[in-house]
Short mmCIF file of C-alpha atoms in Angstrom, two decimals:
data_model
loop_
_atom_site.label_atom_id
_atom_site.label_comp_id
_atom_site.label_asym_id
_atom_site.label_seq_id
_atom_site.Cartn_x
_atom_site.Cartn_y
_atom_site.Cartn_z
CA MET U 300 79.14 135.45 -11.52
CA SER U 301 82.21 133.34 -11.50
CA GLY U 302 83.74 131.54 -14.41
CA SER U 303 82.18 128.25 -13.49
CA THR U 304 78.60 129.39 -13.76
CA VAL U 305 76.21 127.16 -15.63
CA ARG U 306 73.12 128.57 -17.25
CA LEU U 307 70.36 126.47 -18.69
CA GLU U 308 67.23 127.55 -20.51
CA LEU U 309 64.42 125.06 -20.37
CA PRO U 310 60.99 124.98 -21.95
CA ALA U 311 58.43 125.43 -19.19
CA SER U 312 57.25 121.86 -19.21
CA SER U 313 57.65 119.15 -16.64
CA GLY U 314 59.23 116.92 -19.27
CA TYR U 315 62.39 119.01 -19.09
CA LEU U 316 62.81 118.86 -15.34
CA VAL U 317 65.08 115.90 -15.81
CA LEU U 318 67.60 118.22 -17.45
CA ALA U 319 67.44 120.66 -14.58
CA ARG U 320 67.96 117.86 -12.09
CA ALA U 321 70.81 116.40 -14.09
CA ALA U 322 72.60 119.73 -14.32
CA ALA U 323 72.18 120.34 -10.60
CA ALA U 324 73.42 116.86 -9.78
CA ALA U 325 76.45 117.18 -12.01
CA MET U 326 77.31 120.52 -10.45
CA CYS U 327 77.03 119.06 -6.95
CA ALA U 328 79.27 116.19 -7.99
CA ARG U 329 81.84 118.67 -9.28
CA LEU U 330 81.74 120.44 -5.96
CA ASP U 331 82.17 117.11 -4.24
CA TYR U 332 78.93 117.33 -2.33
CA PRO U 333 77.94 114.25 -0.39
CA LEU U 334 75.19 112.20 -1.91
CA ASP U 335 72.45 113.17 0.46
CA ARG U 336 73.08 116.85 -0.21
CA LEU U 337 73.21 116.19 -3.92
CA GLU U 338 69.83 114.51 -3.72
CA ASP U 339 68.47 117.39 -1.65
CA VAL U 340 69.65 119.88 -4.24
CA LYS U 341 68.11 117.85 -7.02
CA LEU U 342 64.87 117.68 -5.14
CA ALA U 343 64.99 121.40 -4.43
CA VAL U 344 65.58 122.24 -8.08
CA ASP U 345 62.73 119.94 -8.98
CA GLU U 346 60.47 121.53 -6.40
CA GLY U 347 61.48 125.06 -7.39
CA CYS U 348 60.88 124.38 -11.08
CA THR U 349 57.55 122.75 -10.31
CA LEU U 350 56.60 125.79 -8.30
CA LEU U 351 57.40 128.01 -11.29
CA LEU U 352 55.61 125.67 -13.67
CA SER U 353 52.43 125.95 -11.62
CA ASP U 354 52.31 129.64 -12.48
CA THR U 355 53.90 129.71 -15.92
CA ASN U 356 52.44 129.51 -19.39
CA PRO U 357 53.65 126.53 -21.40
CA ASP U 358 55.35 128.65 -24.06
CA GLU U 359 57.60 130.28 -21.49
CA THR U 360 61.09 129.22 -20.51
CA ILE U 361 62.67 128.62 -17.15
CA THR U 362 66.21 129.81 -16.68
CA LEU U 363 68.31 127.80 -14.30
CA VAL U 364 71.59 129.24 -13.13
CA LEU U 365 74.02 127.21 -11.07
CA CYS U 366 76.84 129.17 -9.57
CA PRO U 367 79.34 128.00 -6.99
CA ASN U 368 80.24 130.97 -4.80
CA ASP U 369 83.56 131.69 -3.18
CA ASP U 370 82.54 129.96 0.02
CA GLY U 371 82.13 126.71 -1.85
CA GLN U 372 78.37 126.95 -1.68
CA LEU U 373 76.13 126.41 -4.62
CA GLU U 374 73.86 129.27 -5.54
CA ILE U 375 70.94 128.37 -7.70
CA SER U 376 68.45 130.65 -9.30
CA LEU U 377 65.32 129.71 -11.15
CA THR U 378 63.61 132.39 -13.17
CA ALA U 379 60.50 132.50 -15.30
CA THR U 380 57.81 134.89 -16.41
CA THR U 381 54.80 133.97 -14.34
CA ARG U 382 51.12 134.72 -14.56
CA HIS U 383 50.82 136.30 -11.15
CA GLY U 384 54.21 137.95 -11.34
CA LYS U 385 54.56 137.77 -7.59
CA THR U 386 56.50 135.76 -5.08
CA PRO U 387 55.12 132.56 -3.61
CA LYS U 388 53.67 132.54 -0.13
CA GLU U 389 56.18 131.63 2.47
CA SER U 390 53.49 129.66 4.23
CA SER U 391 53.03 127.41 1.21
CA PHE U 392 54.01 123.80 1.25
CA ALA U 393 56.47 124.24 -1.59
CA TRP U 394 58.26 126.93 0.38
CA THR U 395 58.45 124.73 3.45
CA VAL U 396 59.93 121.98 1.35
CA LEU U 397 62.50 124.27 -0.25
CA SER U 398 63.49 125.71 3.11
CA ALA U 399 64.10 122.26 4.49
CA LEU U 400 66.13 121.14 1.50
CA VAL U 401 68.59 124.00 1.16
CA ASP U 402 70.24 126.47 3.49
CA ARG U 403 68.58 129.56 2.15
CA VAL U 404 65.58 130.29 -0.01
CA SER U 405 64.43 133.64 -1.27
CA ALA U 406 62.21 134.91 -4.01
CA SER U 407 61.89 138.15 -5.88
CA ALA U 408 59.55 139.38 -8.56
CA HIS U 409 60.25 142.15 -11.06
CA ASN U 410 58.14 143.05 -14.05
CA GLY U 411 56.36 139.73 -14.06
CA ARG U 412 59.56 137.75 -13.75
CA LEU U 413 59.80 135.57 -10.70
CA THR U 414 63.17 134.40 -9.44
CA ILE U 415 63.58 131.77 -6.80
CA SER U 416 67.05 131.73 -5.30
CA LEU U 417 68.45 128.81 -3.39
CA GLN U 418 71.71 128.45 -1.59
CA ALA U 419 73.00 125.05 -0.69
CA SER U 420 76.13 124.30 1.26
CA ARG U 421 77.73 120.92 1.05
CA GLY U 422 76.63 120.31 4.62
CA ASN U 423 78.46 118.03 6.91
CA ALA U 424 75.77 116.25 8.79
CA LEU U 425 77.05 113.04 10.18
CA VAL U 426 75.18 109.84 9.77
CA GLY U 427 73.57 108.81 12.98
CA SER U 428 71.43 110.49 15.50
CA MET B 286 57.94 92.97 6.97
CA SER B 287 57.88 91.73 3.45
CA THR B 288 54.45 91.95 1.99
CA THR B 289 54.61 90.05 -1.20
CA THR B 290 51.64 91.13 -3.18
CA GLY B 291 49.37 88.18 -3.23
CA ARG B 292 49.17 86.63 -6.62
CA PRO B 293 45.97 84.65 -6.82
CA LYS B 294 46.71 81.38 -8.47
CA ARG B 295 43.79 81.37 -10.79
CA LYS B 296 43.85 79.17 -13.79
CA THR B 297 42.02 80.61 -16.71
CA SER B 298 39.30 78.11 -17.16
CA TRP B 299 38.58 78.92 -20.70
CA THR B 300 36.18 76.13 -21.28
CA ALA B 301 34.49 75.13 -24.47
CA GLU B 302 31.38 76.46 -22.87
CA SER B 303 32.66 80.00 -22.50
CA ARG B 304 34.07 79.83 -25.98
CA ALA B 305 30.63 78.95 -27.29
CA ARG B 306 29.11 81.74 -25.24
CA GLU B 307 31.60 84.20 -26.70
CA LYS B 308 30.55 83.18 -30.19
CA VAL B 309 26.91 83.76 -29.35
CA LEU B 310 27.68 87.16 -27.93
CA LEU B 311 29.76 88.22 -30.90
CA ALA B 312 27.09 87.04 -33.28
CA ARG B 313 24.51 89.03 -31.36
CA MET B 314 26.65 92.14 -31.43
CA ASP B 315 26.99 91.64 -35.15
CA ALA B 316 23.29 91.29 -35.68
CA GLU B 317 21.93 93.96 -33.39
CA PRO B 318 22.25 97.66 -34.08
CA ALA B 319 24.85 99.30 -31.92
CA GLU B 320 23.33 101.16 -28.97
CA SER B 321 20.37 98.79 -28.90
CA PRO B 322 19.78 97.19 -25.49
CA ALA B 323 20.52 93.74 -26.87
CA TYR B 324 23.84 94.92 -28.33
CA ILE B 325 24.83 96.66 -25.14
CA ALA B 326 23.97 93.61 -23.02
CA ALA B 327 26.04 91.34 -25.25
CA ARG B 328 28.93 93.79 -25.27
CA ASP B 329 28.83 94.10 -21.49
CA GLU B 330 28.89 90.37 -21.07
CA LEU B 331 31.73 89.95 -23.54
CA ILE B 332 33.74 92.54 -21.65
CA THR B 333 32.99 91.02 -18.28
CA MET B 334 34.03 87.60 -19.53
CA HIS B 335 37.44 88.93 -20.44
CA ILE B 336 38.26 90.76 -17.24
CA PRO B 337 40.42 87.80 -16.18
CA LEU B 338 42.41 88.28 -19.39
CA VAL B 339 43.09 91.89 -18.44
CA GLU B 340 44.14 90.83 -14.97
CA HIS B 341 46.41 88.22 -16.40
CA LEU B 342 48.06 90.67 -18.76
CA ALA B 343 48.38 93.30 -16.06
CA ARG B 344 50.24 90.82 -13.93
CA ARG B 345 52.84 90.46 -16.64
CA PHE B 346 53.81 94.04 -15.81
CA ARG B 347 54.00 93.60 -12.09
CA ASP B 348 57.07 94.72 -10.17
CA ARG B 349 57.53 97.64 -12.44
CA GLY B 350 56.31 100.07 -9.93
CA GLU B 351 52.73 100.64 -10.93
CA PRO B 352 49.93 99.39 -8.71
CA HIS B 353 48.27 96.32 -10.13
CA ASP B 354 44.83 97.92 -9.88
CA ASP B 355 45.91 100.86 -12.00
CA LEU B 356 47.20 98.53 -14.67
CA VAL B 357 43.98 96.58 -14.63
CA GLN B 358 42.10 99.81 -14.99
CA VAL B 359 44.00 100.99 -18.04
CA GLY B 360 43.91 97.46 -19.41
CA MET B 361 40.13 97.61 -19.14
CA VAL B 362 40.15 100.62 -21.40
CA GLY B 363 41.98 98.49 -23.94
CA LEU B 364 39.47 95.70 -23.53
CA ILE B 365 36.55 98.03 -24.11
CA LYS B 366 38.21 99.48 -27.19
CA ALA B 367 38.78 95.98 -28.47
CA ALA B 368 35.15 95.04 -27.88
CA ASP B 369 34.01 98.08 -29.81
CA ARG B 370 36.35 97.56 -32.72
CA PHE B 371 36.30 93.82 -33.08
CA ASP B 372 35.28 92.62 -36.48
CA THR B 373 33.87 89.09 -36.48
CA THR B 374 34.61 88.64 -40.16
CA ARG B 375 38.31 88.63 -39.48
CA GLY B 376 38.19 85.10 -38.28
CA VAL B 377 40.39 85.55 -35.23
CA GLU B 378 39.46 84.86 -31.66
CA PHE B 379 38.37 87.86 -29.69
CA SER B 380 41.07 87.32 -27.07
CA THR B 381 43.71 87.19 -29.79
CA TYR B 382 42.48 90.49 -31.05
CA ALA B 383 42.05 92.07 -27.63
CA THR B 384 45.43 91.11 -26.20
CA PRO B 385 47.59 93.57 -28.13
CA THR B 386 45.06 96.34 -27.55
CA ILE B 387 45.11 95.72 -23.81
CA VAL B 388 48.88 95.46 -23.65
CA GLY B 389 49.09 98.60 -25.77
CA GLU B 390 47.06 100.56 -23.25
CA ILE B 391 49.15 99.29 -20.37
CA LYS B 392 52.36 100.21 -22.12
CA ARG B 393 50.99 103.60 -22.96
CA HIS B 394 50.22 104.09 -19.32
CA PHE B 395 53.86 103.48 -18.46
CA ARG B 396 54.97 105.85 -21.18
CA ASP B 397 52.58 108.52 -19.95
CA ARG B 398 54.07 108.17 -16.53
CA GLY B 399 57.41 109.02 -18.06
CA TRP B 400 58.98 105.66 -17.59
CA SER B 401 59.77 103.36 -20.39
CA ILE B 402 58.65 99.86 -19.86
CA ARG B 403 62.09 98.41 -19.82
CA VAL B 404 64.58 99.87 -17.45
CA PRO B 405 67.83 98.96 -19.09
CA ARG B 406 69.26 96.14 -17.10
CA ARG B 407 72.57 97.91 -16.79
CA LEU B 408 70.92 100.82 -15.03
CA GLN B 409 68.91 98.61 -12.74
CA GLU B 410 72.08 96.91 -11.63
CA MET B 411 73.86 100.20 -11.34
CA ARG B 412 71.14 101.52 -9.11
CA GLN B 413 71.52 98.56 -6.81
CA HIS B 414 75.30 98.77 -6.76
CA ILE B 415 75.21 102.44 -5.92
CA SER B 416 72.65 101.86 -3.22
CA ARG B 417 74.76 99.18 -1.63
CA ALA B 418 77.99 101.14 -1.95
CA THR B 419 76.35 104.21 -0.44
CA ALA B 420 75.36 102.20 2.60
CA GLU B 421 78.80 100.66 2.92
CA LEU B 422 80.66 103.91 2.56
CA SER B 423 78.33 105.73 4.95
CA GLN B 424 78.97 103.03 7.46
CA GLN B 425 82.72 103.24 7.04
CA THR B 426 83.17 106.96 6.97
CA GLY B 427 80.23 108.19 8.98
CA HIS B 428 79.06 110.51 6.26
CA SER B 429 77.17 110.30 3.04
CA PRO B 430 79.65 109.55 0.24
CA THR B 431 80.34 111.90 -2.63
CA VAL B 432 79.89 110.98 -6.25
CA ALA B 433 83.67 110.82 -6.63
CA GLU B 434 83.97 108.41 -3.70
CA LEU B 435 81.25 106.22 -5.10
CA ALA B 436 82.84 106.20 -8.53
CA ALA B 437 86.19 105.22 -7.06
CA HIS B 438 84.63 102.55 -4.89
CA LEU B 439 82.66 101.02 -7.72
CA ASN B 440 85.37 101.56 -10.27
CA ILE B 441 83.05 103.41 -12.61
CA THR B 442 82.98 106.97 -13.87
CA GLU B 443 81.32 109.80 -12.01
CA GLU B 444 79.02 110.20 -14.95
CA GLU B 445 77.86 106.65 -14.55
CA VAL B 446 77.12 107.25 -10.90
CA LEU B 447 75.03 110.29 -11.79
CA GLU B 448 73.25 108.31 -14.44
CA GLY B 449 72.49 105.58 -11.94
CA LEU B 450 71.18 108.09 -9.44
CA GLU B 451 68.92 109.66 -11.98
CA SER B 452 67.58 106.31 -13.06
CA ALA B 453 66.72 105.64 -9.46
CA GLN B 454 64.82 108.89 -9.48
CA ALA B 455 62.95 108.01 -12.63
CA TYR B 456 62.09 104.72 -11.11
CA SER B 457 60.77 106.56 -8.11
CA THR B 458 58.22 108.50 -10.05
CA LEU B 459 56.34 105.26 -10.18
CA SER B 460 56.94 103.03 -7.42
CA LEU B 461 58.31 103.09 -4.15
CA ASP B 462 56.19 101.17 -1.98
CA SER B 463 56.22 98.27 -4.32
CA THR B 464 59.91 97.60 -4.18
CA THR B 465 59.58 94.47 -2.11
CA SER B 466 60.35 92.13 -4.91
CA SER B 467 62.54 94.33 -7.05
CA GLY B 468 65.72 93.05 -5.58
CA ASP B 469 66.42 95.92 -3.22
CA ASP B 470 67.96 94.70 -0.08
CA GLU B 471 66.32 97.38 1.92
CA SER B 472 64.17 95.96 4.61
CA ASP B 473 61.17 97.83 5.80
CA SER B 474 61.47 99.03 9.26
CA ALA B 475 58.71 97.72 11.41
CA ALA B 476 57.75 100.27 13.97
CA LEU B 477 56.41 103.17 12.00
CA THR B 478 52.88 102.98 13.16
CA ASP B 479 52.44 105.71 15.70
CA THR B 480 53.00 108.66 13.42
CA LEU B 481 49.70 110.47 13.23
CA GLY B 482 50.05 112.00 16.67
CA ASP B 483 53.54 113.15 15.81
CA ASP B 484 52.29 114.72 12.63
CA ASP B 485 49.98 116.97 14.58
CA ILE B 486 52.78 118.26 16.71
CA ALA B 487 55.12 118.84 13.81
CA LEU B 488 52.45 120.63 11.85
CA GLU B 489 51.72 123.10 14.63
CA GLY B 490 51.79 126.58 13.26
CA VAL B 491 51.73 125.53 9.67
CA GLU B 492 49.10 127.66 8.06
CA TYR B 493 47.94 125.14 5.53
CA ARG B 494 47.96 122.18 7.78
CA GLU B 495 44.27 121.53 7.39
CA SER B 496 44.76 121.02 3.67
CA LEU B 497 47.93 119.09 4.19
CA LYS B 498 46.62 116.62 6.71
CA PRO B 499 44.25 114.67 4.49
CA LEU B 500 46.97 114.49 1.86
CA LEU B 501 49.48 113.19 4.32
CA ALA B 502 46.93 110.64 5.40
CA GLN B 503 46.83 109.32 1.85
CA LEU B 504 50.52 108.58 1.83
CA SER B 505 51.85 105.30 3.03
CA GLU B 506 52.98 105.13 6.60
CA ARG B 507 56.59 105.21 5.63
CA GLU B 508 56.30 108.04 3.15
CA ARG B 509 54.46 110.14 5.69
CA GLN B 510 57.07 109.45 8.30
CA ILE B 511 59.87 110.39 5.95
CA ILE B 512 58.15 113.56 4.80
CA MET B 513 57.67 114.64 8.39
CA MET B 514 61.25 113.88 9.29
CA ARG B 515 62.75 115.65 6.33
CA PHE B 516 60.56 118.70 5.97
CA PHE B 517 59.20 119.34 9.42
CA LYS B 518 61.88 118.00 11.69
CA ASN B 519 64.73 118.92 9.36
CA MET B 520 66.54 115.65 9.60
CA THR B 521 69.00 114.89 6.82
CA GLN B 522 68.37 112.11 4.35
CA ALA B 523 71.22 110.18 5.89
CA GLN B 524 69.78 110.55 9.37
CA ILE B 525 66.39 109.43 8.18
CA ALA B 526 67.90 106.45 6.42
CA ASN B 527 69.60 105.52 9.62
CA GLU B 528 66.54 105.94 11.75
CA VAL B 529 64.10 104.23 9.45
CA GLY B 530 66.49 101.51 8.45
CA VAL B 531 66.37 101.91 4.69
CA SER B 532 69.07 103.12 2.35
CA GLN B 533 69.59 106.78 1.78
CA MET B 534 68.82 106.33 -1.89
CA HIS B 535 65.55 104.82 -0.92
CA VAL B 536 64.78 107.77 1.32
CA SER B 537 65.52 110.06 -1.57
CA ARG B 538 63.19 108.13 -3.83
CA LEU B 539 60.43 108.02 -1.27
CA LEU B 540 60.75 111.74 -0.71
CA SER B 541 60.46 112.68 -4.32
CA LYS B 542 57.56 110.33 -4.86
CA ALA B 543 55.69 111.53 -1.79
CA LEU B 544 56.34 115.14 -2.76
CA LYS B 545 54.81 114.54 -6.13
CA GLU B 546 51.70 113.14 -4.56
CA LEU B 547 51.41 116.00 -2.14
CA ARG B 548 51.91 118.55 -4.90
CA ASN B 549 49.09 117.07 -6.90
CA GLY B 550 46.79 117.60 -3.98
CA LEU B 551 47.99 121.07 -3.09
CA THR B 552 47.65 122.73 -6.45
CA ASP B 553 47.97 126.48 -6.49
CA ASP B 554 48.51 126.85 -2.82
CA ALA B 555 51.67 128.79 -3.38
CA PHE B 556 50.44 131.99 -4.97
#
């Protein structure tokens, strides 16, 4: 983890998603991501948290870690203790959404803790078709 | 295509006659034991008489992103509560008593949806400025602007830009198809009608497509189109904005709103 890592612990409740989104957005702004990527990252964090929330007890916490890597990409991990303690199906809608929003998505489960890892580059898609 | 939601120009014809009828009904409700058929009939009629009041009050909250029908529905809850609690000995008109109860329910509905009733004006304006600047800068530079570029362009701080973006998102949790009169200069693109066939192709090989299809069908044309473009054809938000002819911020709002709706329908599909 580099010195500019941000770690946020959130109560597992949808009311706190705004904080997760805000942190992700601010990090993207720091990394000078273009707006459409910033919005994608926000949406991905929102989607990832919502995915965790669907399998988390309300008294749990979600840990959000935002870490810019050496390649200038943003690595994001979302971790919580879940009921099933297993990774989400890759055929699920949420997974499809996450895969479309960021460059890489992976999940791992250890001892009931599920981590969803996202990697988002700043992208350089040009406007126009 | 600007579909201004039709606002029926109905004058409340609160005649002396209906006023008299209301008195009769209230007196009957007073006299009859609750739950008796006569009480229930009077209560029903009193409630029915005041549906126009609910509709009127609900219209005061139009353009805030909630469908009118939903507001009427929660307003009705307020009306029913008022009918059950009204005390004729207080000497106020029923409508006077019912109004705050109805408005209270409507406001509560907005609160429950996580959106305070009043978007601070500053943020509303900010949202519009950012939206416009994003379009301008994208046009000029050929790429989606960064927060720093927007801040410089608008002569505001980066934090303010982020705040404006987030307020747009909060706004989106409610509304997005009802933006026609909210001052956005985004025009709806016309030709988005032939999407269902496309959906089938894009959904090929998606395991859950049978459960997804009816949900997609419930979205508005535009939301469905944007969902397909972003998640199944992997177009960027900027590309979609360009193709559909709305701002990128609007695409982002539509996406997050549509996603929310889809999620509600697809509960527990992930594990």
